[in-house]
mmCIF file of C-alpha atoms in Angstrom:
data_model
loop_
_atom_site.group_PDB
_atom_site.id
_atom_site.type_symbol
_atom_site.label_atom_id
_atom_site.label_comp_id
_atom_site.label_asym_id
_atom_site.label_seq_id
_atom_site.Cartn_x
_atom_site.Cartn_y
_atom_site.Cartn_z
ATOM 1 C CA UNK A 1 41.910 -36.704 -5.137
ATOM 2 C CA UNK A 2 41.917 -37.648 -1.522
ATOM 3 C CA UNK A 3 38.524 -36.009 -0.746
ATOM 4 C CA UNK A 4 35.697 -38.235 0.350
ATOM 5 C CA UNK A 5 32.538 -38.362 -1.706
ATOM 6 C CA UNK A 6 30.498 -37.764 1.448
ATOM 7 C CA UNK A 7 32.283 -34.434 2.075
ATOM 8 C CA UNK A 8 31.652 -33.309 -1.522
ATOM 9 C CA UNK A 9 27.978 -34.230 -1.250
ATOM 10 C CA UNK A 10 27.663 -32.438 2.102
ATOM 11 C CA UNK A 11 29.219 -29.236 0.702
ATOM 12 C CA UNK A 12 27.035 -29.486 -2.428
ATOM 13 C CA UNK A 13 23.941 -29.969 -0.248
ATOM 14 C CA UNK A 14 24.731 -26.925 1.895
ATOM 15 C CA UNK A 15 25.483 -24.910 -1.251
ATOM 16 C CA UNK A 16 22.193 -25.958 -2.868
ATOM 17 C CA UNK A 17 20.316 -25.041 0.306
ATOM 18 C CA UNK A 18 21.985 -21.597 0.411
ATOM 19 C CA UNK A 19 21.185 -20.969 -3.260
ATOM 20 C CA UNK A 20 17.549 -22.027 -2.778
ATOM 21 C CA UNK A 21 17.133 -19.608 0.151
ATOM 22 C CA UNK A 22 18.808 -16.785 -1.788
ATOM 23 C CA UNK A 23 16.706 -17.415 -4.911
ATOM 24 C CA UNK A 24 13.379 -17.644 -3.089
ATOM 25 C CA UNK A 25 12.444 -13.909 -3.427
ATOM 26 C CA UNK A 26 13.361 -13.984 -7.121
ATOM 27 C CA UNK A 27 11.229 -17.075 -7.712
ATOM 28 C CA UNK A 28 8.323 -15.533 -5.755
ATOM 29 C CA UNK A 29 8.531 -12.352 -7.850
ATOM 30 C CA UNK A 30 8.697 -14.344 -11.095
ATOM 31 C CA UNK A 31 5.596 -16.273 -10.065
ATOM 32 C CA UNK A 32 3.923 -12.982 -9.067
ATOM 33 C CA UNK A 33 4.865 -11.569 -12.484
ATOM 34 C CA UNK A 34 3.369 -14.612 -14.187
ATOM 35 C CA UNK A 35 0.155 -14.131 -12.204
ATOM 36 C CA UNK A 36 0.040 -10.439 -13.194
ATOM 37 C CA UNK A 37 0.627 -11.251 -16.878
ATOM 38 C CA UNK A 38 -2.034 -13.998 -16.888
ATOM 39 C CA UNK A 39 -4.745 -12.182 -14.915
ATOM 40 C CA UNK A 40 -4.004 -8.726 -16.390
ATOM 41 C CA UNK A 41 -5.336 -6.710 -13.416
ATOM 42 C CA UNK A 42 -3.772 -3.532 -14.851
ATOM 43 C CA UNK A 43 -1.786 -2.311 -17.835
ATOM 44 C CA UNK A 44 0.770 0.425 -18.390
ATOM 45 C CA UNK A 45 -0.879 3.839 -18.143
ATOM 46 C CA UNK A 46 -3.676 2.785 -15.781
ATOM 47 C CA UNK A 47 -4.210 4.197 -12.282
ATOM 48 C CA UNK A 48 -4.003 1.709 -9.422
ATOM 49 C CA UNK A 49 -4.257 1.879 -5.650
ATOM 50 C CA UNK A 50 -2.717 -0.741 -3.363
ATOM 51 C CA UNK A 51 -1.256 -1.287 0.076
ATOM 52 C CA UNK A 52 1.877 -2.341 -1.820
ATOM 53 C CA UNK A 53 2.351 1.356 -2.715
ATOM 54 C CA UNK A 54 1.466 2.589 0.777
ATOM 55 C CA UNK A 55 -2.247 2.898 -0.047
ATOM 56 C CA UNK A 56 -1.556 5.585 -2.641
ATOM 57 C CA UNK A 57 -2.955 5.941 -6.128
ATOM 58 C CA UNK A 58 -0.389 5.847 -8.891
ATOM 59 C CA UNK A 59 0.037 5.459 -12.620
ATOM 60 C CA UNK A 60 1.598 2.207 -13.820
ATOM 61 C CA UNK A 61 4.775 3.088 -15.739
ATOM 62 C CA UNK A 62 6.063 -0.410 -16.557
ATOM 63 C CA UNK A 63 5.344 -4.053 -15.820
ATOM 64 C CA UNK A 64 8.198 -6.553 -15.725
ATOM 65 C CA UNK A 65 8.717 -10.153 -14.714
ATOM 66 C CA UNK A 66 10.151 -9.160 -11.326
ATOM 67 C CA UNK A 67 8.588 -5.772 -10.502
ATOM 68 C CA UNK A 68 6.104 -3.080 -11.476
ATOM 69 C CA UNK A 69 7.006 0.621 -11.550
ATOM 70 C CA UNK A 70 4.264 2.970 -10.321
ATOM 71 C CA UNK A 71 4.446 6.785 -10.280
ATOM 72 C CA UNK A 72 2.656 8.411 -7.329
ATOM 73 C CA UNK A 73 2.753 11.894 -5.884
ATOM 74 C CA UNK A 74 5.705 10.776 -3.736
ATOM 75 C CA UNK A 75 7.757 9.533 -6.691
ATOM 76 C CA UNK A 76 8.491 6.295 -8.507
ATOM 77 C CA UNK A 77 7.787 3.094 -6.603
ATOM 78 C CA UNK A 78 9.470 -0.101 -7.793
ATOM 79 C CA UNK A 79 7.101 -2.701 -6.361
ATOM 80 C CA UNK A 80 8.010 -6.396 -6.276
ATOM 81 C CA UNK A 81 5.454 -8.470 -8.201
ATOM 82 C CA UNK A 82 5.025 -10.745 -5.201
ATOM 83 C CA UNK A 83 3.789 -7.779 -3.131
ATOM 84 C CA UNK A 84 1.223 -6.786 -5.769
ATOM 85 C CA UNK A 85 0.108 -10.349 -6.439
ATOM 86 C CA UNK A 86 -0.546 -10.843 -2.720
ATOM 87 C CA UNK A 87 -2.351 -7.571 -1.999
ATOM 88 C CA UNK A 88 -5.616 -5.968 -3.025
ATOM 89 C CA UNK A 89 -5.142 -3.787 -6.106
ATOM 90 C CA UNK A 90 -7.900 -1.362 -7.067
ATOM 91 C CA UNK A 91 -7.672 -0.448 -10.741
ATOM 92 C CA UNK A 92 -9.193 3.030 -10.743
ATOM 93 C CA UNK A 93 -9.000 3.202 -14.546
ATOM 94 C CA UNK A 94 -11.407 0.279 -14.940
ATOM 95 C CA UNK A 95 -14.040 1.364 -12.463
ATOM 96 C CA UNK A 96 -17.526 1.077 -13.918
ATOM 97 C CA UNK A 97 -18.422 4.692 -14.545
ATOM 98 C CA UNK A 98 -21.156 5.256 -17.081
ATOM 99 C CA UNK A 99 -20.356 8.889 -17.693
ATOM 100 C CA UNK A 100 -16.661 9.549 -17.274
ATOM 101 C CA UNK A 101 -15.053 12.927 -17.747
ATOM 102 C CA UNK A 102 -11.371 13.755 -17.685
ATOM 103 C CA UNK A 103 -9.128 16.764 -18.009
ATOM 104 C CA UNK A 104 -5.523 17.818 -17.675
ATOM 105 C CA UNK A 105 -4.971 20.849 -15.457
ATOM 106 C CA UNK A 106 -1.787 22.854 -15.143
ATOM 107 C CA UNK A 107 -1.504 24.661 -11.835
ATOM 108 C CA UNK A 108 0.637 27.753 -11.983
ATOM 109 C CA UNK A 109 1.127 28.852 -8.390
ATOM 110 C CA UNK A 110 0.815 32.593 -7.960
ATOM 111 C CA UNK A 111 2.291 32.013 -4.525
ATOM 112 C CA UNK A 112 5.752 30.483 -4.943
ATOM 113 C CA UNK A 113 5.408 28.772 -1.535
ATOM 114 C CA UNK A 114 2.689 26.537 -2.984
ATOM 115 C CA UNK A 115 4.676 23.787 -4.631
ATOM 116 C CA UNK A 116 3.532 20.854 -2.538
ATOM 117 C CA UNK A 117 2.325 18.209 -4.987
ATOM 118 C CA UNK A 118 0.548 16.128 -2.326
ATOM 119 C CA UNK A 119 -1.342 19.204 -1.084
ATOM 120 C CA UNK A 120 -2.398 20.177 -4.608
ATOM 121 C CA UNK A 121 -3.490 16.606 -5.367
ATOM 122 C CA UNK A 122 -5.504 16.457 -2.128
ATOM 123 C CA UNK A 123 -7.115 19.837 -2.906
ATOM 124 C CA UNK A 124 -8.127 18.675 -6.395
ATOM 125 C CA UNK A 125 -9.507 15.370 -5.125
ATOM 126 C CA UNK A 126 -11.422 17.034 -2.292
ATOM 127 C CA UNK A 127 -12.880 19.656 -4.662
ATOM 128 C CA UNK A 128 -13.951 16.960 -7.139
ATOM 129 C CA UNK A 129 -15.582 14.808 -4.478
ATOM 130 C CA UNK A 130 -17.399 17.799 -2.963
ATOM 131 C CA UNK A 131 -19.236 18.535 -6.221
ATOM 132 C CA UNK A 132 -22.798 17.145 -6.115
ATOM 133 C CA UNK A 133 -22.622 15.744 -9.672
ATOM 134 C CA UNK A 134 -19.405 13.736 -9.153
ATOM 135 C CA UNK A 135 -19.442 10.067 -8.186
ATOM 136 C CA UNK A 136 -17.018 9.333 -5.371
ATOM 137 C CA UNK A 137 -15.994 5.931 -6.772
ATOM 138 C CA UNK A 138 -13.297 6.092 -9.405
ATOM 139 C CA UNK A 139 -12.495 9.768 -8.901
ATOM 140 C CA UNK A 140 -8.775 10.359 -9.422
ATOM 141 C CA UNK A 141 -6.537 13.423 -9.238
ATOM 142 C CA UNK A 142 -2.973 12.561 -10.150
ATOM 143 C CA UNK A 143 0.282 14.486 -10.543
ATOM 144 C CA UNK A 144 1.428 14.020 -14.151
ATOM 145 C CA UNK A 145 4.639 16.043 -14.160
ATOM 146 C CA UNK A 146 5.810 19.580 -14.713
ATOM 147 C CA UNK A 147 5.492 21.873 -17.694
ATOM 148 C CA UNK A 148 6.849 25.305 -18.541
ATOM 149 C CA UNK A 149 3.672 26.735 -16.986
ATOM 150 C CA UNK A 150 3.557 24.821 -13.687
ATOM 151 C CA UNK A 151 2.485 21.508 -12.192
ATOM 152 C CA UNK A 152 0.428 19.251 -14.448
ATOM 153 C CA UNK A 153 -2.361 17.098 -12.999
ATOM 154 C CA UNK A 154 -4.806 14.708 -14.594
ATOM 155 C CA UNK A 155 -8.289 14.381 -13.167
ATOM 156 C CA UNK A 156 -10.844 11.699 -13.958
ATOM 157 C CA UNK A 157 -14.324 11.569 -12.486
ATOM 158 C CA UNK A 158 -17.691 9.983 -13.066
ATOM 159 C CA UNK A 159 -20.835 12.037 -13.442
ATOM 160 C CA UNK A 160 -23.859 10.851 -11.477
ATOM 161 C CA UNK A 161 -26.446 11.500 -14.161
ATOM 162 C CA UNK A 162 -25.715 12.546 -17.715
ATOM 163 C CA UNK A 163 -27.547 10.795 -20.506
ATOM 164 C CA UNK A 164 -26.623 12.830 -23.582
ATOM 165 C CA UNK A 165 -23.313 14.097 -24.890
ATOM 166 C CA UNK A 166 -24.408 17.733 -24.480
ATOM 167 C CA UNK A 167 -25.553 17.131 -20.908
ATOM 168 C CA UNK A 168 -22.264 15.398 -20.112
ATOM 169 C CA UNK A 169 -20.289 18.311 -21.580
ATOM 170 C CA UNK A 170 -22.361 20.811 -19.567
ATOM 171 C CA UNK A 171 -21.866 18.907 -16.313
ATOM 172 C CA UNK A 172 -18.158 18.362 -17.034
ATOM 173 C CA UNK A 173 -17.853 22.122 -17.543
ATOM 174 C CA UNK A 174 -19.664 22.808 -14.265
ATOM 175 C CA UNK A 175 -17.329 20.463 -12.367
ATOM 176 C CA UNK A 176 -14.238 22.051 -13.953
ATOM 177 C CA UNK A 177 -15.605 25.531 -13.130
ATOM 178 C CA UNK A 178 -16.020 24.359 -9.533
ATOM 179 C CA UNK A 179 -12.406 23.138 -9.538
ATOM 180 C CA UNK A 180 -11.274 26.466 -10.965
ATOM 181 C CA UNK A 181 -13.132 28.352 -8.228
ATOM 182 C CA UNK A 182 -11.625 26.204 -5.449
ATOM 183 C CA UNK A 183 -8.123 26.552 -6.897
ATOM 184 C CA UNK A 184 -8.520 30.335 -7.268
ATOM 185 C CA UNK A 185 -9.502 30.536 -3.595
ATOM 186 C CA UNK A 186 -6.199 28.752 -2.794
ATOM 187 C CA UNK A 187 -4.216 31.293 -4.826
ATOM 188 C CA UNK A 188 -3.641 29.133 -7.890
ATOM 189 C CA UNK A 189 -4.184 29.988 -11.519
ATOM 190 C CA UNK A 190 -5.214 27.142 -13.801
ATOM 191 C CA UNK A 191 -5.012 26.030 -17.385
ATOM 192 C CA UNK A 192 -7.396 23.249 -18.444
ATOM 193 C CA UNK A 193 -6.987 20.974 -21.460
ATOM 194 C CA UNK A 194 -9.076 18.028 -22.595
ATOM 195 C CA UNK A 195 -7.648 14.672 -21.631
#
């Protein structure tokens, strides 16, 4: 053909080098995905916190070979597996709480200016953590979406000392009443459902 073998090999070598550099992020994410699938640090539906999602807490929506989708109060984050595999991930759903209580709250703002999800989430979390019967570790307040009645949030918290089912129910009720009182003082009406 009139082309030297050395020229063909040189072009092939440069091409292979370019492809290897271009494929490096994909390979890193595939390896990160493999690590996530093998170690199983979280599953779909669990709440995680990581620097890979700007230090926020979010609910895992899907786990793929290349990325993980996490829903936080700021929206959906498509996080490369390599980022998660190389950062600290706190699985808030697997925290060792002996007495865990949960609820779904729908906040119906009586003041139409109050529609800030991050502010509502922070208010819920602060109110939960201020209650004397709530353990700080593992406490989560998370935006779950909208309903016909307002903004829906899920809360999960550990009770410091509740040994019987009745005692747990009583303390859960007291914490939810405290939440209701705090939210009322902020001008919000609330609906509570069991989670």
